Amino acid sequence: MGVPLKNLERVGGIPLVSRAVSALVRAESVDTVVVSTDHAGIAAAAEAAGARVVDRPADIAGSTASSESAVLHALASLGETPEVVLLVQCTSAFIDPADVDAAVAKVLSGEADVVFSGLETYEFIWTEAGEGVNHDPATRPRRQDREPHFRETGAFYAMRAQGFLEAGHRFFGTVAVQPVRGVTAHEIDSPEDLEIVRALAHVVDAPQPIDVDAVVTDFDGVHTDDRAFVDSEGREMVAVSRADGMGVSLLLRAGVKVLVLSTEQNPVVAARARKLGVPVLQGLSAKQNALADWLAIEGLDPERVAYVGNDVNDLGCMALVGWPVTVPEAHAEVRKAARVVLTHGGGAGAVRELADRVLAARPPAPAPAPAPAPASRFRTVTVEPKAVAIGEKLLGAGHPVYVIGEIGINHNGDVEIAKKLIDVAVEAGCDAVKFQKRTPEICVPMEQRSQIRQTPWGEMTYMEYKIRTEFGKDEYQQIALYCAERGIDWFASPWDVPSVEFLENMNVLTHKVASASITDHELLRALAETRKPILLSTGMSTLEEIDAAVDILGTQNLVMMHATSTYPLPPEEANLRTIQTLRERYGVPVGYSGHERGLQISLAAVTLGAVTVERHITLDRTMWGSDHAASLEPSGLEHLVRDIRIIEKALGDGVKRVFPGEEAPRARLRRVTV
């Protein structure tokens, strides 16, 4: 049984006719590739791959017509006779351009008039009647004692064109063989043959760069190994690859859009997508419909999109895009539909492998800018500061603003309130939450320790109050676990050296220097020794005080935070242009730590280049505590993050161009006067 329209069957995600044309286009000896067909679909695929199409007449298009008749008609259509003509059959999926070039060279050199692709074989051939075809059954010589035979693979025939025209068939004059490798010698005559070559495609095909504008991924089985760990309370955890996180970050930096699609509605998926800084669509009954809508909204050509899936519910999405991709352990039907099968498994670097191949197809990045002058001798720096990595996020120009929900001491000493505030930050789309860590015996001045305070827990001394609201190891372990479950970074501002050691033992990603601590050089030296990224708030500080702090901390892993330590902050004291002053003076990325009411000042900071924005958050501004009144409530935080993301898109890249939405009014309204 044959395979109907087999030239359009996909092997490695590419139609067989396209594979044959592409191989010939890559052959150095081939000047023109011509495809003879009477089928519109085959013609379209051939043209897209780089071939010239000749419409085959009906009298030579039937199943009884010979291949020679198609070649004779194609030669007549060309109007000129080449020196060598190649007859290539698309039923061979793995044509090596080097073999084609070698066969053509034999004809051009006069070594042969015809050269065909053949596979060396020492097989014993028999008739059905039990008679030996290429051997005497009474004699069984060893392999090394026999002359090899060559099985015609049917892939290609290189012929002297004039001799072919005279003979009218493919074998004439001196005939020679071009040996080919066994792995390339498979010819497709039956559905079983097609299944074999599909299974081999991802082994035989050399990895090629993947030139796309967007990467869309399934989650389970792609970002994970398709397993989930469930605790006694039914909470799920999965294992992911940090290499995948960096791969996604590199894609975003290169301007490649990334989307995660998932059939399930799972907070783990949302948390990971938030960590990666990419959009996610969950709870989808028909993922292909959501993908089609997203492609239309983003204005993307589906042929320039890669989709990575691993199970049968991904087949619809894979059929929509030009680059269907899967992982090695995927379902058999998915591997069959894939154009690329990655070598790394789900959760083990598959996304990073795909990212590397996508990036390989893009223009090389410009050379890095010269390093800024040493921080100890400050001068204006005009180059763009180098981005600083915090976990899997990059803080710098061209990267999404890193939004920090400052919980600080607004938890009032209650872990459950802290968890609710973490939830608020996660649901708003923040990248991190920040706390404050103190050793009260060090940080509380002697003259304040015995002062009486009225608190929700009754009357107590200020020292008792500070101890009562300070979190210790048990509370921060709960916070670390909860943040990991919700997929959000966390860290704290240490106010003394023992607190630095405490936070280091908690393995925080970064440290924040509060404005009040910028002159505590002992604390700064302890922080510098951690060699971790440092966020340095500059409120209530002079440039000379900041200079001294930067001399200790260095600029290699430093992000400054412009701040004015007035609570709440009046607009006239915001002084946002200091963001540019700090960036130029120290050559580091600069963010904004705000204490104002409302959102306008924080949003203005983003337009001035703030790479991170930190705002205090609270469940209710009327709660008891010193920082609640100048904090954002949940709805305000949600609006802040939403508007920051809108501003990021609106800022663009600064390149003046005519956008698609302008084309219609341009054509309708524009007058040109000469």
Short mmCIF file of C-alpha atoms in Angstrom, two decimals, residues 109-313:
data_model
loop_
_atom_site.label_atom_id
_atom_site.label_comp_id
_atom_site.label_asym_id
_atom_site.label_seq_id
_atom_site.Cartn_x
_atom_site.Cartn_y
_atom_site.Cartn_z
CA SER A 109 35.03 14.91 -15.08
CA GLY A 110 34.05 12.33 -17.72
CA GLU A 111 34.37 9.46 -15.26
CA ALA A 112 30.78 8.42 -16.00
CA ASP A 113 27.72 9.41 -18.02
CA VAL A 114 25.32 8.44 -15.24
CA VAL A 115 25.91 8.30 -11.48
CA PHE A 116 23.22 7.01 -9.12
CA SER A 117 23.01 6.89 -5.32
CA GLY A 118 23.71 3.42 -4.01
CA LEU A 119 24.10 1.73 -0.66
CA GLU A 120 26.93 -0.77 -0.30
CA THR A 121 25.55 -4.15 0.69
CA TYR A 122 26.79 -7.69 1.22
CA GLU A 123 23.31 -9.15 1.51
CA PHE A 124 22.47 -12.50 -0.06
CA ILE A 125 19.54 -11.99 -2.45
CA TRP A 126 17.09 -14.84 -3.17
CA THR A 127 14.12 -15.39 -5.48
CA GLU A 128 10.81 -16.48 -3.98
CA ALA A 129 11.47 -19.87 -5.58
CA GLY A 130 14.55 -20.29 -3.42
CA GLU A 131 17.19 -19.56 -6.02
CA GLY A 132 20.26 -17.47 -5.26
CA VAL A 133 20.38 -14.23 -7.25
CA ASN A 134 23.83 -12.90 -6.41
CA HIS A 135 25.41 -16.01 -4.94
CA ASP A 136 25.78 -19.77 -5.23
CA PRO A 137 23.80 -21.27 -2.34
CA ALA A 138 26.27 -24.11 -2.14
CA THR A 139 29.06 -21.66 -1.33
CA ARG A 140 28.83 -19.27 1.60
CA PRO A 141 31.90 -16.99 1.40
CA ARG A 142 32.73 -14.68 4.26
CA ARG A 143 31.89 -10.99 3.95
CA GLN A 144 35.56 -10.05 3.50
CA ASP A 145 35.84 -12.57 0.66
CA ARG A 146 32.94 -11.10 -1.32
CA GLU A 147 32.73 -8.13 -3.66
CA PRO A 148 30.16 -5.59 -2.48
CA HIS A 149 26.98 -4.93 -4.39
CA PHE A 150 25.16 -1.60 -4.38
CA ARG A 151 21.45 -1.25 -3.80
CA GLU A 152 19.90 1.61 -5.77
CA THR A 153 18.42 3.99 -3.16
CA GLY A 154 16.32 6.01 -5.61
CA ALA A 155 17.43 9.31 -4.10
CA PHE A 156 19.20 10.87 -7.10
CA TYR A 157 20.57 10.20 -10.58
CA ALA A 158 23.15 12.57 -12.09
CA MET A 159 23.15 12.31 -15.89
CA ARG A 160 24.91 13.96 -18.81
CA ALA A 161 21.97 15.97 -20.14
CA GLN A 162 22.65 15.52 -23.85
CA GLY A 163 23.08 11.77 -23.44
CA PHE A 164 19.80 11.59 -21.50
CA LEU A 165 17.96 13.45 -24.26
CA GLU A 166 19.33 11.05 -26.85
CA ALA A 167 18.68 7.88 -24.84
CA GLY A 168 15.34 8.93 -23.34
CA HIS A 169 16.01 7.00 -20.11
CA ARG A 170 18.21 7.37 -17.04
CA PHE A 171 20.77 4.62 -17.68
CA PHE A 172 23.03 5.00 -20.71
CA GLY A 173 26.71 5.04 -21.52
CA THR A 174 29.08 4.53 -18.59
CA VAL A 175 27.22 4.07 -15.29
CA ALA A 176 28.83 4.60 -11.88
CA VAL A 177 27.61 4.56 -8.31
CA GLN A 178 27.85 7.26 -5.67
CA PRO A 179 28.01 5.43 -2.32
CA VAL A 180 25.80 6.96 0.38
CA ARG A 181 25.57 6.31 4.10
CA GLY A 182 23.05 3.77 5.30
CA VAL A 183 21.29 6.29 7.49
CA THR A 184 20.46 8.41 4.40
CA ALA A 185 19.42 5.49 2.19
CA HIS A 186 15.81 5.02 3.31
CA GLU A 187 13.20 5.27 0.55
CA ILE A 188 9.52 5.75 1.36
CA ASP A 189 7.13 3.41 -0.42
CA SER A 190 4.74 2.44 2.38
CA PRO A 191 3.26 3.89 5.60
CA GLU A 192 5.73 1.75 7.53
CA ASP A 193 8.65 3.35 5.67
CA LEU A 194 7.25 6.77 6.54
CA GLU A 195 7.11 5.90 10.24
CA ILE A 196 10.73 4.71 10.14
CA VAL A 197 12.12 7.87 8.58
CA ARG A 198 10.08 10.04 10.96
CA ALA A 199 11.65 8.22 13.87
CA LEU A 200 15.11 8.73 12.34
CA ALA A 201 14.69 12.39 11.36
CA HIS A 202 15.66 13.82 14.71
CA VAL A 203 18.80 11.69 14.74
CA VAL A 204 19.89 12.25 11.13
CA ASP A 205 19.05 15.94 10.70
CA ALA A 206 21.82 18.26 11.87
CA PRO A 207 20.60 20.84 14.42
CA GLN A 208 19.81 24.07 12.63
CA PRO A 209 19.19 27.57 14.03
CA ILE A 210 15.51 28.26 14.59
CA ASP A 211 14.58 31.65 13.15
CA VAL A 212 11.38 32.72 14.94
CA ASP A 213 9.88 35.82 16.51
CA ALA A 214 8.09 34.07 19.39
CA VAL A 215 8.36 30.95 21.53
CA VAL A 216 5.22 29.43 23.07
CA THR A 217 5.51 26.55 25.51
CA ASP A 218 3.36 24.06 27.30
CA PHE A 219 4.24 23.85 31.00
CA ASP A 220 3.98 20.29 32.35
CA GLY A 221 6.53 18.09 30.61
CA VAL A 222 8.37 21.05 29.07
CA HIS A 223 9.34 23.30 31.97
CA THR A 224 9.05 20.23 34.24
CA ASP A 225 9.72 16.51 33.92
CA ASP A 226 5.93 15.96 34.06
CA ARG A 227 6.06 14.91 37.70
CA ALA A 228 4.59 16.73 40.69
CA PHE A 229 5.37 16.44 44.39
CA VAL A 230 2.28 16.63 46.61
CA ASP A 231 2.53 17.26 50.35
CA SER A 232 0.10 16.09 53.04
CA GLU A 233 -2.05 19.18 52.53
CA GLY A 234 -2.38 18.60 48.79
CA ARG A 235 -0.01 21.39 47.73
CA GLU A 236 1.91 20.72 44.56
CA MET A 237 5.57 21.43 43.90
CA VAL A 238 7.53 20.78 40.72
CA ALA A 239 11.20 20.80 39.75
CA VAL A 240 12.34 23.26 37.09
CA SER A 241 15.67 24.08 35.49
CA ARG A 242 17.49 27.32 36.31
CA ALA A 243 19.07 27.02 32.87
CA ASP A 244 15.56 27.32 31.39
CA GLY A 245 15.05 30.51 33.37
CA MET A 246 18.20 32.06 31.93
CA GLY A 247 17.20 30.86 28.46
CA VAL A 248 13.87 32.68 28.73
CA SER A 249 15.64 35.78 30.02
CA LEU A 250 17.99 35.73 27.02
CA LEU A 251 15.06 35.36 24.63
CA LEU A 252 13.31 38.35 26.15
CA ARG A 253 16.51 40.39 25.99
CA ALA A 254 16.77 39.54 22.28
CA GLY A 255 13.21 40.75 21.64
CA VAL A 256 11.66 37.28 21.24
CA LYS A 257 8.13 37.08 22.65
CA VAL A 258 7.49 34.21 25.08
CA LEU A 259 4.13 32.77 26.21
CA VAL A 260 3.22 29.83 28.47
CA LEU A 261 -0.01 27.90 27.75
CA SER A 262 -1.46 25.34 30.14
CA THR A 263 -4.62 23.27 30.16
CA GLU A 264 -4.68 23.18 33.95
CA GLN A 265 -5.40 26.07 36.31
CA ASN A 266 -2.47 25.70 38.69
CA PRO A 267 -0.83 28.31 40.94
CA VAL A 268 2.51 26.60 40.32
CA VAL A 269 2.27 27.51 36.62
CA ALA A 270 1.37 31.11 37.40
CA ALA A 271 4.20 31.38 39.92
CA ARG A 272 6.80 30.07 37.48
CA ALA A 273 5.58 32.32 34.66
CA ARG A 274 5.72 35.29 37.03
CA LYS A 275 9.25 34.33 38.01
CA LEU A 276 10.24 34.16 34.34
CA GLY A 277 8.52 37.46 33.61
CA VAL A 278 6.34 36.06 30.83
CA PRO A 279 2.56 35.98 30.27
CA VAL A 280 0.65 32.76 30.96
CA LEU A 281 -2.79 31.53 29.81
CA GLN A 282 -4.22 28.75 32.00
CA GLY A 283 -7.31 26.59 32.31
CA LEU A 284 -7.69 26.24 28.55
CA SER A 285 -9.96 23.56 27.11
CA ALA A 286 -8.68 24.25 23.58
CA LYS A 287 -5.18 25.63 23.68
CA GLN A 288 -5.00 26.07 19.91
CA ASN A 289 -7.86 28.62 20.03
CA ALA A 290 -6.07 30.65 22.70
CA LEU A 291 -2.83 30.43 20.71
CA ALA A 292 -4.53 31.55 17.50
CA ASP A 293 -6.05 34.55 19.31
CA TRP A 294 -2.69 35.47 20.88
CA LEU A 295 -0.90 35.28 17.53
CA ALA A 296 -3.53 37.57 15.99
CA ILE A 297 -3.36 40.07 18.86
CA GLU A 298 0.44 40.18 18.75
CA GLY A 299 0.47 40.40 14.95
CA LEU A 300 2.76 37.38 14.60
CA ASP A 301 3.27 35.26 11.49
CA PRO A 302 2.50 31.68 12.67
CA GLU A 303 5.28 30.38 10.40
CA ARG A 304 7.76 32.35 12.52
CA VAL A 305 6.59 30.94 15.84
CA ALA A 306 7.89 27.90 17.75
CA TYR A 307 5.59 25.88 19.99
CA VAL A 308 7.01 23.33 22.43
CA GLY A 309 4.70 20.57 23.62
CA ASN A 310 4.92 17.01 24.85
CA ASP A 311 1.47 15.39 24.77
CA VAL A 312 -1.47 14.89 22.44
CA ASN A 313 -3.29 18.00 23.70
#
